[in-house]
CSV table of C-alpha atoms and ligand atoms in Angstrom, one decimal:
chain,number,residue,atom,x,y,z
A,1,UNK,CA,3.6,22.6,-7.0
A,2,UNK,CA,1.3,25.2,-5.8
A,3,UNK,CA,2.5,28.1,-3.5
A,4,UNK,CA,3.3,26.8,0.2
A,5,UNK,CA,0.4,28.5,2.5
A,6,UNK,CA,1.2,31.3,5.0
A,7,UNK,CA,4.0,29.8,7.2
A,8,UNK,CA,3.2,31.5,10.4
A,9,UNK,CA,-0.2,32.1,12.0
A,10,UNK,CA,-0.8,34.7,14.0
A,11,UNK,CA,0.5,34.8,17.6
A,12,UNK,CA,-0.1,36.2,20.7
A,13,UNK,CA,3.0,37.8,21.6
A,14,UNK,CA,3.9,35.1,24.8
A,15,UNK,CA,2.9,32.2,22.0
A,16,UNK,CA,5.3,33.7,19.6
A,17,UNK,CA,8.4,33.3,22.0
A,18,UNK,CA,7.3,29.8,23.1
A,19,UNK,CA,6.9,28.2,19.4
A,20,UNK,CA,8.5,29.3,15.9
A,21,UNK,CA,6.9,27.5,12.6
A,22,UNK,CA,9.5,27.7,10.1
A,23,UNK,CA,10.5,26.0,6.5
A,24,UNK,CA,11.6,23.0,6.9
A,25,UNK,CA,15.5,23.0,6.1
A,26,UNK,CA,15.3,19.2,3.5
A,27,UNK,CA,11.9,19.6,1.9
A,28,UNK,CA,9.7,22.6,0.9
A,29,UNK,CA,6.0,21.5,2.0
A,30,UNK,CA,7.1,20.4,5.6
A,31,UNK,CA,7.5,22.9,8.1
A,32,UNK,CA,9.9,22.9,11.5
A,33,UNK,CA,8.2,24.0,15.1
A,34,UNK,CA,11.1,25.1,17.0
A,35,UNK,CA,10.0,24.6,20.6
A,36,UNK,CA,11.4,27.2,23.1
A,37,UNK,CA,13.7,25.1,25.0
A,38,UNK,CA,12.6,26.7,28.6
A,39,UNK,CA,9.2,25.9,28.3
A,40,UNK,CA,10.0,22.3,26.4
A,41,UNK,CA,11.8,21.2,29.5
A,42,UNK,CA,9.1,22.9,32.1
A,43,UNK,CA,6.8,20.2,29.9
A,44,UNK,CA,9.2,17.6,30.2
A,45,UNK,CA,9.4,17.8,33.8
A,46,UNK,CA,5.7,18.5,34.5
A,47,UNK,CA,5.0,15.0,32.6
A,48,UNK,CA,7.9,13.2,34.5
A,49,UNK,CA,6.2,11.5,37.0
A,50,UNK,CA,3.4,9.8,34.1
A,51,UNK,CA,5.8,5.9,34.1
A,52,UNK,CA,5.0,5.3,30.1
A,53,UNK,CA,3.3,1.6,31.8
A,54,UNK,CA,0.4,4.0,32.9
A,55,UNK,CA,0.0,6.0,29.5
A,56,UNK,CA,-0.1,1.5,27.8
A,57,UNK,CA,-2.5,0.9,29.9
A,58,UNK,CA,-4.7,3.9,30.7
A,59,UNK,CA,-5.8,5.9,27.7
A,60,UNK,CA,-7.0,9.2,28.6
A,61,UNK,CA,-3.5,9.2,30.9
A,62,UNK,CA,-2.4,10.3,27.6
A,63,UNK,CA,-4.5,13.1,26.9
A,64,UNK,CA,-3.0,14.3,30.4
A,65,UNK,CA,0.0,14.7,28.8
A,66,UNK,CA,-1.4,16.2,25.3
A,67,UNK,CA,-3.3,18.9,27.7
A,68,UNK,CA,0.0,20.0,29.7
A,69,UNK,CA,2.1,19.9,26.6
A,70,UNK,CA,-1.1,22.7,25.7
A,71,UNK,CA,-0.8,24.3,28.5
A,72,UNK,CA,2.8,24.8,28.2
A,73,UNK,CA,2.9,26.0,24.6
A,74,UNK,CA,-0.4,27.8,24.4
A,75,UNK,CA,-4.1,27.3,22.7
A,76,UNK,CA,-2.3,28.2,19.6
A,77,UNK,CA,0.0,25.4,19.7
A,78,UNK,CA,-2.4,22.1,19.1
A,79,UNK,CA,-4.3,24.4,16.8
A,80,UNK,CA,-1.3,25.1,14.9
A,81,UNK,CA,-0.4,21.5,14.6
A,82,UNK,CA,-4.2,20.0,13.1
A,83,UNK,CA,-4.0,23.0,10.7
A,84,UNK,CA,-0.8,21.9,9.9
A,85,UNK,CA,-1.4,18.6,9.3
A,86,UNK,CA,-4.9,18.9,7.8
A,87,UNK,CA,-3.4,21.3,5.0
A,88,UNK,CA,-3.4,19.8,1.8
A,89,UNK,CA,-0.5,22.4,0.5
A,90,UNK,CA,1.6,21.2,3.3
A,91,UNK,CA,0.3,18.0,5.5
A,92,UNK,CA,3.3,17.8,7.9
A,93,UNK,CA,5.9,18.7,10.4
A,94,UNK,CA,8.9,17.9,12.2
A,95,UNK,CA,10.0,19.0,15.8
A,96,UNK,CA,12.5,18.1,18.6
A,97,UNK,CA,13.2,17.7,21.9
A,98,UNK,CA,17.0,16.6,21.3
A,99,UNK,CA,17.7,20.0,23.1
A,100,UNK,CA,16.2,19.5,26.1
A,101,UNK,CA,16.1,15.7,26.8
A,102,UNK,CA,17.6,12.3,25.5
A,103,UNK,CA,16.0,10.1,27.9
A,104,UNK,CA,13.3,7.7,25.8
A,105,UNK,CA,10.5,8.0,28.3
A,106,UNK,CA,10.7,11.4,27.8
A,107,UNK,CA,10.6,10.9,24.2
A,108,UNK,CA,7.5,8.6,24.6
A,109,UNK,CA,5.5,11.3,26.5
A,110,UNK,CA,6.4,13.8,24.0
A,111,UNK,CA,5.3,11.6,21.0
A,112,UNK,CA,2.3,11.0,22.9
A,113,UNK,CA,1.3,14.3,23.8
A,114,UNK,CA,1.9,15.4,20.2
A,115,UNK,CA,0.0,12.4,18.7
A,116,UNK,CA,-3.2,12.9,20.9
A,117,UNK,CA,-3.2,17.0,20.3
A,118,UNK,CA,-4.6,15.4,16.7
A,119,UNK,CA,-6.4,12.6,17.9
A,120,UNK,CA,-6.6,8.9,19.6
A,121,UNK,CA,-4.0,7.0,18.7
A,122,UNK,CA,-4.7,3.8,17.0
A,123,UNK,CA,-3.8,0.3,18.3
A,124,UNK,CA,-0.7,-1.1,17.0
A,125,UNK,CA,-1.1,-5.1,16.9
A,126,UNK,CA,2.2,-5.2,16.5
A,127,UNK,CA,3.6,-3.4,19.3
A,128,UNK,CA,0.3,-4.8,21.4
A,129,UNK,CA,-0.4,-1.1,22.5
A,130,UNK,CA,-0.4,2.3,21.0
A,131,UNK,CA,2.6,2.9,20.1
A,132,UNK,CA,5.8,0.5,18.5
A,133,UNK,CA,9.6,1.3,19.1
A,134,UNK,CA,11.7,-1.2,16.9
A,135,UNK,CA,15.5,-1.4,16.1
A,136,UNK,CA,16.8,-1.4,12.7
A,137,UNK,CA,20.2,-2.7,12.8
A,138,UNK,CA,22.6,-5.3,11.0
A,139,UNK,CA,20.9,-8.5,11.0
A,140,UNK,CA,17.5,-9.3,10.7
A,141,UNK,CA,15.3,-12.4,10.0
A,142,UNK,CA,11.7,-10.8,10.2
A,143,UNK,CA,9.4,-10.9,8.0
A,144,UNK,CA,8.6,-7.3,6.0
A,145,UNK,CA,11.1,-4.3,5.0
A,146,UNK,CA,10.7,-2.3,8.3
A,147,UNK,CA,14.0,-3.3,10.3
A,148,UNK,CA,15.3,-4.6,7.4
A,149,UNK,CA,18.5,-2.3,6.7
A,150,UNK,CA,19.5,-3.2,3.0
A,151,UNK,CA,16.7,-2.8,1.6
A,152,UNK,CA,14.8,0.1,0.0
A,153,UNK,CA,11.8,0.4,2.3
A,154,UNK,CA,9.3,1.5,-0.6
A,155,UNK,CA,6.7,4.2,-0.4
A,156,UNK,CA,3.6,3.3,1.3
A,157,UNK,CA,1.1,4.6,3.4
A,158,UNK,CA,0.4,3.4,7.3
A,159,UNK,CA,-3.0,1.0,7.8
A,160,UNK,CA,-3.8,-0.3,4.6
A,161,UNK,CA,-4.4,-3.8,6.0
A,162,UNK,CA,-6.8,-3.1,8.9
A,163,UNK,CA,-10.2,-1.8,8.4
A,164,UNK,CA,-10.0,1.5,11.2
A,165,UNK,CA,-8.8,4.5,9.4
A,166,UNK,CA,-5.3,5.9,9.8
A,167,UNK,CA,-5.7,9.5,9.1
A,168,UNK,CA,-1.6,10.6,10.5
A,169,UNK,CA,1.1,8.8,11.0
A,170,UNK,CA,4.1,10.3,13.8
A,171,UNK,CA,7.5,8.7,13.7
A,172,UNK,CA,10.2,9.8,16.2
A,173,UNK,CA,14.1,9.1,16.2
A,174,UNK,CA,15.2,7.5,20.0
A,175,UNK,CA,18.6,6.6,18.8
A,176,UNK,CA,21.5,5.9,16.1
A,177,UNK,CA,24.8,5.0,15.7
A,178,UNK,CA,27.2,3.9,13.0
A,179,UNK,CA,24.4,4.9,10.4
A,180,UNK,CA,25.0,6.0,7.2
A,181,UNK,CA,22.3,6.3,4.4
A,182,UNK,CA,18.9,5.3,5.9
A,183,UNK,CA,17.3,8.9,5.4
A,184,UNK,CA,13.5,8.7,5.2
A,185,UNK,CA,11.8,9.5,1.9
A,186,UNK,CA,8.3,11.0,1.3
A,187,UNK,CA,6.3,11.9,-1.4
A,188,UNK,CA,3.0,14.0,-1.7
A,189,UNK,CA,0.9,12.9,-4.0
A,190,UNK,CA,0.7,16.3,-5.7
A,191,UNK,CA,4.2,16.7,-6.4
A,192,UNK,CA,4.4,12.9,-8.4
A,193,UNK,CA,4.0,14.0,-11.8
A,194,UNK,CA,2.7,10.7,-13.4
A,195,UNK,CA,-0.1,10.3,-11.1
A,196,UNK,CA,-3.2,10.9,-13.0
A,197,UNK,CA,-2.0,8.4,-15.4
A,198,UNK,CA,-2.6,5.7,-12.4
A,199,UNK,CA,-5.7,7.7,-11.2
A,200,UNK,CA,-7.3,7.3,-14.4
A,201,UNK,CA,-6.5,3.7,-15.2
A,202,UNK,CA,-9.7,1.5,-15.0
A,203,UNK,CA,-8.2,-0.4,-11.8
A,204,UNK,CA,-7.2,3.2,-10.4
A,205,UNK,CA,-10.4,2.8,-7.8
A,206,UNK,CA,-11.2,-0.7,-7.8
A,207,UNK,CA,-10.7,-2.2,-4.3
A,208,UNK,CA,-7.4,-4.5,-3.7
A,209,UNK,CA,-6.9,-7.0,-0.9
A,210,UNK,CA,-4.7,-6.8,1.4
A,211,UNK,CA,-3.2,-9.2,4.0
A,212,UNK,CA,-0.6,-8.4,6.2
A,213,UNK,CA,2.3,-11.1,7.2
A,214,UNK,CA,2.7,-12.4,10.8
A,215,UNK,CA,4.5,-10.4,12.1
A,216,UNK,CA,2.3,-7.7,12.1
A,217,UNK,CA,-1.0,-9.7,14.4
A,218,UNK,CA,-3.6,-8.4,11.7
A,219,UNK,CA,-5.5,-11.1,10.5
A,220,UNK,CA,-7.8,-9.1,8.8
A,221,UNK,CA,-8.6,-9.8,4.9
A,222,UNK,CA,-9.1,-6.0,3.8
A,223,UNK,CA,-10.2,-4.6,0.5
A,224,UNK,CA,-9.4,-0.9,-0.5
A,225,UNK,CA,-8.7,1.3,-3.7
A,226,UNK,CA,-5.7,3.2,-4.1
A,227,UNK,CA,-6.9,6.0,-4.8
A,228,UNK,CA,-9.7,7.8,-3.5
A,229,UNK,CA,-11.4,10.9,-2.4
A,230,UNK,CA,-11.2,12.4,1.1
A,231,UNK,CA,-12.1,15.5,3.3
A,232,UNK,CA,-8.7,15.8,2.1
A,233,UNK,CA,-9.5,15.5,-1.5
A,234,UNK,CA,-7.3,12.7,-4.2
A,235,UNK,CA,-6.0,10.4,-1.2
A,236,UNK,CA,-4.0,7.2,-1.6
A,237,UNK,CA,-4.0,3.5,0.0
A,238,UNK,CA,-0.9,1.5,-1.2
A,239,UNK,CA,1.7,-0.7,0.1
A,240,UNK,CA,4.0,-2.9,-2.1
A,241,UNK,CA,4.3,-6.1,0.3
A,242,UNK,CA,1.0,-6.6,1.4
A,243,UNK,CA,-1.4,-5.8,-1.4
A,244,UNK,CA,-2.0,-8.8,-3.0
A,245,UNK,CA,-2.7,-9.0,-6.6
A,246,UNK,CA,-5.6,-11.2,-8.0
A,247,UNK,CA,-4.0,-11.0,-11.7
A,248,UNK,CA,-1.1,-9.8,-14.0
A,249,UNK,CA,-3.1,-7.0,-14.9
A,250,UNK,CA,-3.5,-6.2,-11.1
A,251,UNK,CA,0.3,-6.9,-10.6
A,252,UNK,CA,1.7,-4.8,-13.3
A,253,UNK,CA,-0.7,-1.8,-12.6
A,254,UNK,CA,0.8,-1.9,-8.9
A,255,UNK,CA,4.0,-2.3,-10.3
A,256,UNK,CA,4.2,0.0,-12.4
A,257,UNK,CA,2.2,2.4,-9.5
A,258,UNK,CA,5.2,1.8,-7.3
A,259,UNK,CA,7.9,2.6,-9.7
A,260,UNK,CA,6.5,5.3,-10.9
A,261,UNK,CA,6.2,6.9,-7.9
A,262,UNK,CA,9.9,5.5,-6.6
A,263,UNK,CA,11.8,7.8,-9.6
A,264,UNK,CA,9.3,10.5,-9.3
A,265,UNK,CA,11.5,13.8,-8.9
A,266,UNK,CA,9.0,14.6,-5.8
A,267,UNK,CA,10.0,12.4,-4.1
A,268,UNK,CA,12.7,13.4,-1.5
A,269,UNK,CA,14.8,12.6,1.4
A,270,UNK,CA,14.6,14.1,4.4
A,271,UNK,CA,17.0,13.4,7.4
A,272,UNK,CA,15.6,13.0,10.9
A,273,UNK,CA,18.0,14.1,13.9
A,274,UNK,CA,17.9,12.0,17.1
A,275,UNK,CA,15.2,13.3,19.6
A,276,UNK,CA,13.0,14.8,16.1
A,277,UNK,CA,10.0,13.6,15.2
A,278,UNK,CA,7.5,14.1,11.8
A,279,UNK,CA,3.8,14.1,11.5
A,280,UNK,CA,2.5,13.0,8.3
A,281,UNK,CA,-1.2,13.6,6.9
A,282,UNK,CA,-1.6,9.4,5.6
A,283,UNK,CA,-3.9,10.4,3.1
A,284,UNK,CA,-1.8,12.1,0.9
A,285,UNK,CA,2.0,11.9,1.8
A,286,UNK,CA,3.8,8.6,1.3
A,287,UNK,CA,6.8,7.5,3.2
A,288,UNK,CA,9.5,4.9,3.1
A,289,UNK,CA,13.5,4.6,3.7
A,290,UNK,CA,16.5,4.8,1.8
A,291,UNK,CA,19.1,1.9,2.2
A,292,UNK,CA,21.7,1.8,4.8
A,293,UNK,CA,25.3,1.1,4.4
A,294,UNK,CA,26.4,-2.0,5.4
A,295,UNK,CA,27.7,-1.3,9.4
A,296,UNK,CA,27.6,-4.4,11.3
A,297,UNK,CA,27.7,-1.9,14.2
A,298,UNK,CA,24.5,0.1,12.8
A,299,UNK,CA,21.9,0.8,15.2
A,300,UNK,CA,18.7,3.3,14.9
A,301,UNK,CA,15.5,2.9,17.6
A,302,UNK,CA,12.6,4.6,16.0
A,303,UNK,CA,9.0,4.9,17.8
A,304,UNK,CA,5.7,5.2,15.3
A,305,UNK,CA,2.7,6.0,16.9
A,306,UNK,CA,-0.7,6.5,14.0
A,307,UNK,CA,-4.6,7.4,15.2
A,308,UNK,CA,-7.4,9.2,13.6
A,309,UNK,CA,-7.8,13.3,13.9
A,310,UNK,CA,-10.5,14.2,16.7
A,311,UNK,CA,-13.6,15.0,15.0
B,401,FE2,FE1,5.0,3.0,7.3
């Protein structure tokens, strides 16, 4: 892995006592924005009156929110974040607001104003609006790996089965309880030593179909490579349940994609305290979920929110 950039960028000296970027305490290429809580909760209560109803249905409501959570931390602060997230050597963050708040519309107007310093947000069919909480809990009869608890929820990245572009992805922790095991696991695509192998294979950039289940409300047949090159650079499209393979030698190249990149050393689990979020660059970091232990008392609320980086 190449040197991790610069971990700080300059600050003004009010900027610097407002926001900290730091390591990130589980995984080296992530960093951690420790949010001052004093001006975190003068943002939490300046936003408090925006009902989450009116950031649904009113979209530049939500850009309110992105400009006072600005105005709170500084200029530097959303510039901070798309450099950040647009940096190949690191792609990602995590911050909280456990410190200050554990109410889940506040929690929704910070994911918000975070997700819109980048960009718009995309539409989530699922959810029917911008953003999607679900439970992951004991039982569950639906019909992909997201809420179910068992399983290994694979590495994948976010939008492969529409056709707008999904350029970050942000998921935040509302709540959990009785949960043990479930950490997330990511992996960037630099850091999985057998990749080139798959990037060279003839089917390496030959479209794929996808179709997602119905659950999801996508009805959309979409066609798209694995792998291929970005503003980012080498990016990647992939996700085990709804690629659907035309023939064996389709099947066992994404098979053998998948495991690869499922024992890769690189990739690692990184646990995500209550009130926390992470930002992920989609073009080049994968994500999934480690298995829970069986709890029939288990319960975790997660929110996901994914758009496109202003431009
Ligand atoms: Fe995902």
């Amino acid at each position: 892995m190449n040197a991790p950039s610069a971990i700080s960028p300059p600050f003004s000296q009010a900027e610097e006592t407002a926001f900290v970027v730091g390591p990130h305490p589980h995984h080296p290429r992530l960093r951690h924005i420790e949010l001052k809580p004093s001006v975190l909760a003068a943002f939490v209560e300046s936003v408090a009156q925006v009902d989450v109803q009116n950031l649904q249905y009113v979209p530049f409501m939500r850009y309110k929110v992105a400009e006072e959570l600005q105005k709170a931390f500084g200029g530097r602060f959303a510039s901070t974040l798309r450099q950040l997230t647009a940096d190949r050597e690191t792609g990602g963050f995590t911050l909280g607001v456990g410190a200050v708040t554990d109410r889940r519309d506040d929690y929704v107007r910070m994911g918000t104003a975070i997700g819109h310093l980048l960009g718009p947000s995309n539409h989530d069919a699922m959810s029917g609006t911008y953003f999607a909480r679900f439970l992951v809990k004991d039982t569950d009869n639906s019909d992909s790996y997201l809420r179910q608890a068992y399983r290994l929820f694979t590495l994948h990245t976010d939008g492969t089965f529409v056709s707008e572009a999904t350029d970050w992805l942000l998921m935040m922790k509302f709540a959990e309880d009785n949960a043990v095991g479930g950490e997330s696991r990511f992996l960037h695509i630099d850091d999985w030593a057998e990749r080139d192998s798959f990037v060279s294979h003839p089917m390496g950039r030959l479209p794929f179909a996808y179709k997602a289940p119905g659950s999801k409300n996508v009805d959309e047949h979409i066609e798209r490579p694995v792998f291929f090159d970005s503003e980012f650079g080498l990016s990647m499209s992939f996700i085990d349940q709804f690629v659907q393979p035309r023939s064996m030698e389709e099947a066992l190249y994404l098979h053998d994609l998948s495991s690869s990149m499922e024992r890769s050393p690189g990739t690692r689990e990184v646990p995500l305290p209550v009130g926390d979020l992470v930002v992920l660059n989609n073009y080049f970091w994968l994500h999934g979920r480690a298995p829970f232990e069986k709890n029939p008392a288990l319960h975790r609320e997660l929110m996901r929110q994914r758009g496109m980086f202003a431009r």
